[in-house]
């Protein structure tokens, strides 16, 4: 069943709140929201490293968070004190942020809002298919002077 | 106390390890999935287990069932991003002794472990 515009907007707001909470709670540095927009054209809004979560159950679609390496490096430095994380660590960090942001939305949407384990990738994946029937909402954020994209796609 | 950390995120496993280093806890292993966790439980019978839910293969709730079958005295603390009430209640019903929603910081972990280990907040070793 296709998500109504009101449901879509409400769900997007839950994701935005979840992202804000993630950064504030773990880093005590707020993220700043830039102007969100509906994505009309083809192609993905991607930075260097991305963690993506598939959504099923009472909503269908995906959410991903994409940022450059330096943002993940700053987070890893804060969390575990490593200065030179490996690519594997960066991808793991990307996956964990997307997992937490998506999982926290279940506080409002309940257990029928089902999420996958994270899919992580560097750069542009060669075999990523985005369904045609999703509305895509792009939320640019700034955290600690790093820009990231939170991208929400819902049927 | 001997601890097993189970989470598919390597960063998360290390966050838990780092923030519990001041406790009188021996970390006997870390597992990225339920199957590996179950093997380590059978081998080491840890006193305390931190257990993620969303993991590839066997998820945390299925793993919890298996752990309780082989080691019912284990104190299992669920640490998960799945922050709906039903998941928490299901985990407690299956035998988990504690439940913590990600994102977790050092204070969250300390409070949760103090409760789990029935420690006084002012006791030495609090992180």
Short mmCIF file of N, CA, C and O in Angstrom, two decimals, chain A residues 41-120:
data_model
loop_
_atom_site.label_atom_id
_atom_site.label_comp_id
_atom_site.label_asym_id
_atom_site.label_seq_id
_atom_site.Cartn_x
_atom_site.Cartn_y
_atom_site.Cartn_z
N UNK A 41 15.05 13.85 -9.76
CA UNK A 41 15.83 13.28 -10.86
C UNK A 41 16.39 11.91 -10.48
O UNK A 41 16.37 11.50 -9.32
N UNK A 42 16.88 11.20 -11.50
CA UNK A 42 17.46 9.88 -11.25
C UNK A 42 18.83 10.02 -10.60
O UNK A 42 19.44 11.08 -10.59
N UNK A 43 19.31 8.91 -10.08
CA UNK A 43 20.63 8.91 -9.46
C UNK A 43 20.55 9.11 -7.97
O UNK A 43 19.54 9.58 -7.44
N UNK A 44 21.61 8.73 -7.28
CA UNK A 44 21.62 8.78 -5.83
C UNK A 44 22.46 9.95 -5.35
O UNK A 44 23.40 10.36 -6.00
N UNK A 45 22.06 10.49 -4.19
CA UNK A 45 22.86 11.53 -3.54
C UNK A 45 23.84 10.80 -2.63
O UNK A 45 23.44 10.29 -1.58
N UNK A 46 25.09 10.74 -3.02
CA UNK A 46 26.05 9.96 -2.25
C UNK A 46 27.31 10.75 -1.93
O UNK A 46 27.79 11.53 -2.74
N UNK A 47 27.81 10.52 -0.74
CA UNK A 47 29.16 10.93 -0.37
C UNK A 47 30.05 9.69 -0.52
O UNK A 47 29.70 8.74 -1.21
N UNK A 48 31.17 9.67 0.20
CA UNK A 48 32.14 8.59 -0.02
C UNK A 48 31.69 7.24 0.56
O UNK A 48 31.94 6.19 -0.04
N UNK A 49 31.08 7.27 1.74
CA UNK A 49 30.74 6.02 2.44
C UNK A 49 29.27 6.06 2.86
O UNK A 49 28.81 7.07 3.42
N UNK A 50 28.59 4.94 2.65
CA UNK A 50 27.14 4.92 2.87
C UNK A 50 26.72 3.66 3.61
O UNK A 50 27.23 2.57 3.35
N UNK A 51 25.78 3.85 4.53
CA UNK A 51 25.12 2.72 5.18
C UNK A 51 23.64 2.78 4.87
O UNK A 51 23.00 3.81 5.09
N UNK A 52 23.11 1.70 4.34
CA UNK A 52 21.71 1.68 3.88
C UNK A 52 20.93 0.59 4.60
O UNK A 52 21.44 -0.51 4.81
N UNK A 53 19.70 0.92 4.96
CA UNK A 53 18.81 -0.02 5.65
C UNK A 53 17.56 -0.22 4.80
O UNK A 53 16.92 0.76 4.38
N UNK A 54 17.20 -1.46 4.54
CA UNK A 54 15.94 -1.76 3.88
C UNK A 54 14.80 -1.74 4.88
O UNK A 54 14.96 -2.17 6.03
N UNK A 55 13.65 -1.25 4.45
CA UNK A 55 12.48 -1.15 5.33
C UNK A 55 11.37 -2.01 4.76
O UNK A 55 11.07 -1.95 3.56
N UNK A 56 10.75 -2.81 5.64
CA UNK A 56 9.62 -3.63 5.22
C UNK A 56 8.58 -3.64 6.34
O UNK A 56 8.77 -3.00 7.37
N UNK A 57 7.49 -4.34 6.13
CA UNK A 57 6.41 -4.34 7.12
C UNK A 57 5.39 -3.28 6.79
O UNK A 57 4.94 -3.18 5.65
N UNK A 58 5.03 -2.45 7.79
CA UNK A 58 3.98 -1.46 7.54
C UNK A 58 4.44 -0.25 6.73
O UNK A 58 3.64 0.60 6.37
N UNK A 59 5.72 -0.12 6.47
CA UNK A 59 6.27 0.83 5.50
C UNK A 59 7.25 0.05 4.64
O UNK A 59 7.86 -0.90 5.11
N UNK A 60 7.40 0.47 3.41
CA UNK A 60 8.35 -0.20 2.53
C UNK A 60 9.26 0.83 1.87
O UNK A 60 8.78 1.86 1.41
N UNK A 61 10.54 0.52 1.83
CA UNK A 61 11.48 1.45 1.22
C UNK A 61 12.87 1.28 1.78
O UNK A 61 13.32 0.15 2.02
N UNK A 62 13.52 2.39 2.00
CA UNK A 62 14.91 2.34 2.49
C UNK A 62 15.25 3.67 3.15
O UNK A 62 14.55 4.68 2.97
N UNK A 63 16.30 3.66 3.92
CA UNK A 63 16.91 4.90 4.38
C UNK A 63 18.42 4.69 4.30
O UNK A 63 18.90 3.59 4.54
N UNK A 64 19.11 5.72 3.86
CA UNK A 64 20.57 5.62 3.95
C UNK A 64 21.16 6.93 4.46
O UNK A 64 20.55 8.00 4.35
N UNK A 65 22.33 6.78 5.05
CA UNK A 65 23.11 7.94 5.51
C UNK A 65 24.46 7.86 4.81
O UNK A 65 25.10 6.80 4.81
N UNK A 66 24.83 8.96 4.18
CA UNK A 66 26.05 8.97 3.38
C UNK A 66 26.90 10.17 3.79
O UNK A 66 26.38 11.28 3.91
N UNK A 67 28.16 9.92 4.01
CA UNK A 67 29.05 11.01 4.45
C UNK A 67 30.47 10.71 3.98
O UNK A 67 30.78 9.58 3.57
N UNK A 68 31.30 11.72 4.03
CA UNK A 68 32.69 11.51 3.66
C UNK A 68 33.48 10.91 4.82
O UNK A 68 33.03 10.93 5.98
N UNK A 69 34.65 10.43 4.49
CA UNK A 69 35.45 9.70 5.46
C UNK A 69 35.73 10.51 6.73
O UNK A 69 35.72 9.96 7.84
N UNK A 70 35.95 11.82 6.57
CA UNK A 70 36.37 12.60 7.74
C UNK A 70 35.29 12.66 8.82
O UNK A 70 35.61 12.73 10.01
N UNK A 71 34.02 12.60 8.44
CA UNK A 71 32.98 12.59 9.47
C UNK A 71 33.03 11.29 10.28
O UNK A 71 32.98 11.31 11.52
N UNK A 72 33.16 10.18 9.57
CA UNK A 72 33.23 8.90 10.28
C UNK A 72 34.50 8.82 11.14
O UNK A 72 34.49 8.27 12.24
N UNK A 73 35.59 9.38 10.62
CA UNK A 73 36.84 9.39 11.40
C UNK A 73 36.65 10.15 12.72
O UNK A 73 37.12 9.71 13.77
N UNK A 74 35.96 11.28 12.64
CA UNK A 74 35.72 12.06 13.87
C UNK A 74 34.88 11.27 14.86
O UNK A 74 35.15 11.28 16.07
N UNK A 75 33.85 10.60 14.38
CA UNK A 75 32.99 9.81 15.27
C UNK A 75 33.78 8.67 15.91
O UNK A 75 33.68 8.44 17.12
N UNK A 76 34.56 7.97 15.12
CA UNK A 76 35.33 6.84 15.65
C UNK A 76 36.35 7.33 16.67
O UNK A 76 36.57 6.69 17.71
N UNK A 77 36.94 8.48 16.39
CA UNK A 77 37.90 9.07 17.35
C UNK A 77 37.20 9.35 18.69
O UNK A 77 37.74 9.06 19.76
N UNK A 78 35.99 9.91 18.61
CA UNK A 78 35.24 10.20 19.84
C UNK A 78 34.86 8.91 20.56
O UNK A 78 34.99 8.80 21.78
N UNK A 79 34.43 7.92 19.79
CA UNK A 79 33.87 6.71 20.42
C UNK A 79 34.95 5.80 21.00
O UNK A 79 34.80 5.28 22.09
N UNK A 80 36.00 5.54 20.21
CA UNK A 80 36.98 4.55 20.70
C UNK A 80 38.42 5.04 20.64
O UNK A 80 39.34 4.28 20.93
N UNK A 81 38.61 6.31 20.26
CA UNK A 81 39.94 6.90 20.37
C UNK A 81 40.92 6.49 19.29
O UNK A 81 42.13 6.68 19.46
N UNK A 82 40.44 5.96 18.18
CA UNK A 82 41.34 5.55 17.10
C UNK A 82 41.55 6.73 16.14
O UNK A 82 40.57 7.36 15.72
N UNK A 83 42.80 7.02 15.80
CA UNK A 83 43.09 8.14 14.91
C UNK A 83 43.06 7.76 13.43
O UNK A 83 42.76 8.59 12.58
N UNK A 84 43.44 6.55 13.13
CA UNK A 84 43.54 6.16 11.71
C UNK A 84 42.75 4.88 11.43
O UNK A 84 43.32 3.82 11.22
N UNK A 85 41.43 5.00 11.46
CA UNK A 85 40.60 3.80 11.25
C UNK A 85 40.78 3.22 9.85
O UNK A 85 41.09 3.95 8.90
N UNK A 86 40.59 1.93 9.75
CA UNK A 86 40.66 1.25 8.46
C UNK A 86 39.40 1.54 7.65
O UNK A 86 38.39 2.03 8.18
N UNK A 87 39.43 1.20 6.38
CA UNK A 87 38.23 1.31 5.54
C UNK A 87 37.10 0.46 6.11
O UNK A 87 35.94 0.84 6.07
N UNK A 88 37.49 -0.70 6.64
CA UNK A 88 36.50 -1.59 7.25
C UNK A 88 35.81 -0.91 8.43
O UNK A 88 34.59 -1.01 8.61
N UNK A 89 36.60 -0.20 9.24
CA UNK A 89 36.03 0.53 10.37
C UNK A 89 35.07 1.63 9.89
O UNK A 89 34.01 1.85 10.48
N UNK A 90 35.49 2.33 8.85
CA UNK A 90 34.65 3.43 8.33
C UNK A 90 33.31 2.86 7.83
O UNK A 90 32.24 3.41 8.12
N UNK A 91 33.37 1.77 7.10
CA UNK A 91 32.12 1.17 6.60
C UNK A 91 31.27 0.64 7.75
O UNK A 91 30.04 0.76 7.74
N UNK A 92 31.92 0.08 8.75
CA UNK A 92 31.20 -0.41 9.93
C UNK A 92 30.48 0.75 10.63
O UNK A 92 29.32 0.64 11.03
N UNK A 93 31.17 1.87 10.74
CA UNK A 93 30.58 3.05 11.38
C UNK A 93 29.38 3.54 10.58
O UNK A 93 28.33 3.90 11.14
N UNK A 94 29.53 3.55 9.26
CA UNK A 94 28.42 3.98 8.39
C UNK A 94 27.20 3.06 8.59
O UNK A 94 26.05 3.53 8.68
N UNK A 95 27.45 1.77 8.68
CA UNK A 95 26.36 0.83 8.87
C UNK A 95 25.71 0.98 10.24
O UNK A 95 24.48 0.90 10.37
N UNK A 96 26.52 1.21 11.26
CA UNK A 96 25.96 1.29 12.61
C UNK A 96 25.11 2.54 12.80
O UNK A 96 24.06 2.49 13.43
N UNK A 97 25.54 3.67 12.22
CA UNK A 97 24.70 4.88 12.33
C UNK A 97 23.35 4.64 11.67
O UNK A 97 22.30 4.93 12.24
N UNK A 98 23.37 4.08 10.47
CA UNK A 98 22.09 3.88 9.75
C UNK A 98 21.22 2.88 10.51
O UNK A 98 20.00 3.05 10.59
N UNK A 99 21.83 1.87 11.10
CA UNK A 99 21.08 0.89 11.90
C UNK A 99 20.40 1.55 13.10
O UNK A 99 19.21 1.32 13.36
N UNK A 100 21.14 2.38 13.80
CA UNK A 100 20.58 3.01 15.00
C UNK A 100 19.49 4.02 14.62
O UNK A 100 18.41 4.05 15.23
N UNK A 101 19.76 4.81 13.60
CA UNK A 101 18.76 5.81 13.18
C UNK A 101 17.46 5.13 12.75
O UNK A 101 16.36 5.54 13.15
N UNK A 102 17.57 4.06 11.97
CA UNK A 102 16.36 3.37 11.51
C UNK A 102 15.68 2.62 12.66
O UNK A 102 14.46 2.64 12.80
N UNK A 103 16.47 1.97 13.49
CA UNK A 103 15.91 1.19 14.59
C UNK A 103 15.16 2.05 15.59
O UNK A 103 14.12 1.65 16.13
N UNK A 104 15.66 3.27 15.83
CA UNK A 104 15.00 4.15 16.80
C UNK A 104 13.63 4.62 16.33
O UNK A 104 12.78 4.97 17.16
N UNK A 105 13.40 4.61 15.04
CA UNK A 105 12.09 5.02 14.52
C UNK A 105 11.00 4.05 14.99
O UNK A 105 9.83 4.41 15.09
N UNK A 106 11.40 2.83 15.33
CA UNK A 106 10.41 1.85 15.81
C UNK A 106 9.80 2.26 17.15
O UNK A 106 8.74 1.74 17.52
N UNK A 107 10.43 3.17 17.88
CA UNK A 107 9.81 3.65 19.12
C UNK A 107 8.45 4.27 18.81
O UNK A 107 7.53 4.18 19.62
N UNK A 108 8.32 4.88 17.65
CA UNK A 108 7.05 5.48 17.26
C UNK A 108 6.21 4.60 16.35
O UNK A 108 4.99 4.59 16.44
N UNK A 109 6.86 3.86 15.46
CA UNK A 109 6.11 3.11 14.47
C UNK A 109 5.88 1.65 14.85
O UNK A 109 5.14 0.94 14.17
N UNK A 110 6.51 1.19 15.91
CA UNK A 110 6.26 -0.15 16.41
C UNK A 110 7.02 -1.24 15.67
O UNK A 110 7.77 -0.99 14.71
N UNK A 111 6.83 -2.46 16.14
CA UNK A 111 7.62 -3.60 15.66
C UNK A 111 7.27 -4.01 14.24
O UNK A 111 8.01 -4.78 13.61
N UNK A 112 6.15 -3.52 13.70
CA UNK A 112 5.83 -3.83 12.30
C UNK A 112 6.59 -2.96 11.31
O UNK A 112 6.46 -3.13 10.11
N UNK A 113 7.33 -2.01 11.85
CA UNK A 113 8.28 -1.26 11.01
C UNK A 113 9.58 -2.05 11.06
O UNK A 113 10.33 -1.99 12.02
N UNK A 114 9.79 -2.86 10.02
CA UNK A 114 10.90 -3.82 10.08
C UNK A 114 12.10 -3.31 9.29
O UNK A 114 11.93 -2.74 8.21
N UNK A 115 13.28 -3.55 9.86
CA UNK A 115 14.50 -3.04 9.20
C UNK A 115 15.47 -4.19 8.95
O UNK A 115 15.52 -5.16 9.69
N UNK A 116 16.24 -4.02 7.89
CA UNK A 116 17.24 -5.04 7.53
C UNK A 116 18.54 -4.76 8.29
O UNK A 116 18.70 -3.72 8.91
N UNK A 117 19.46 -5.70 8.17
CA UNK A 117 20.83 -5.40 8.61
C UNK A 117 21.39 -4.38 7.60
O UNK A 117 20.93 -4.30 6.47
N UNK A 118 22.37 -3.60 8.02
CA UNK A 118 22.87 -2.56 7.10
C UNK A 118 23.59 -3.14 5.88
O UNK A 118 24.28 -4.15 5.98
N UNK A 119 23.41 -2.47 4.75
CA UNK A 119 24.23 -2.70 3.57
C UNK A 119 25.16 -1.50 3.47
O UNK A 119 24.70 -0.36 3.52
N UNK A 120 26.46 -1.75 3.40
CA UNK A 120 27.41 -0.64 3.40
C UNK A 120 28.19 -0.65 2.09
O UNK A 120 28.47 -1.70 1.53
#
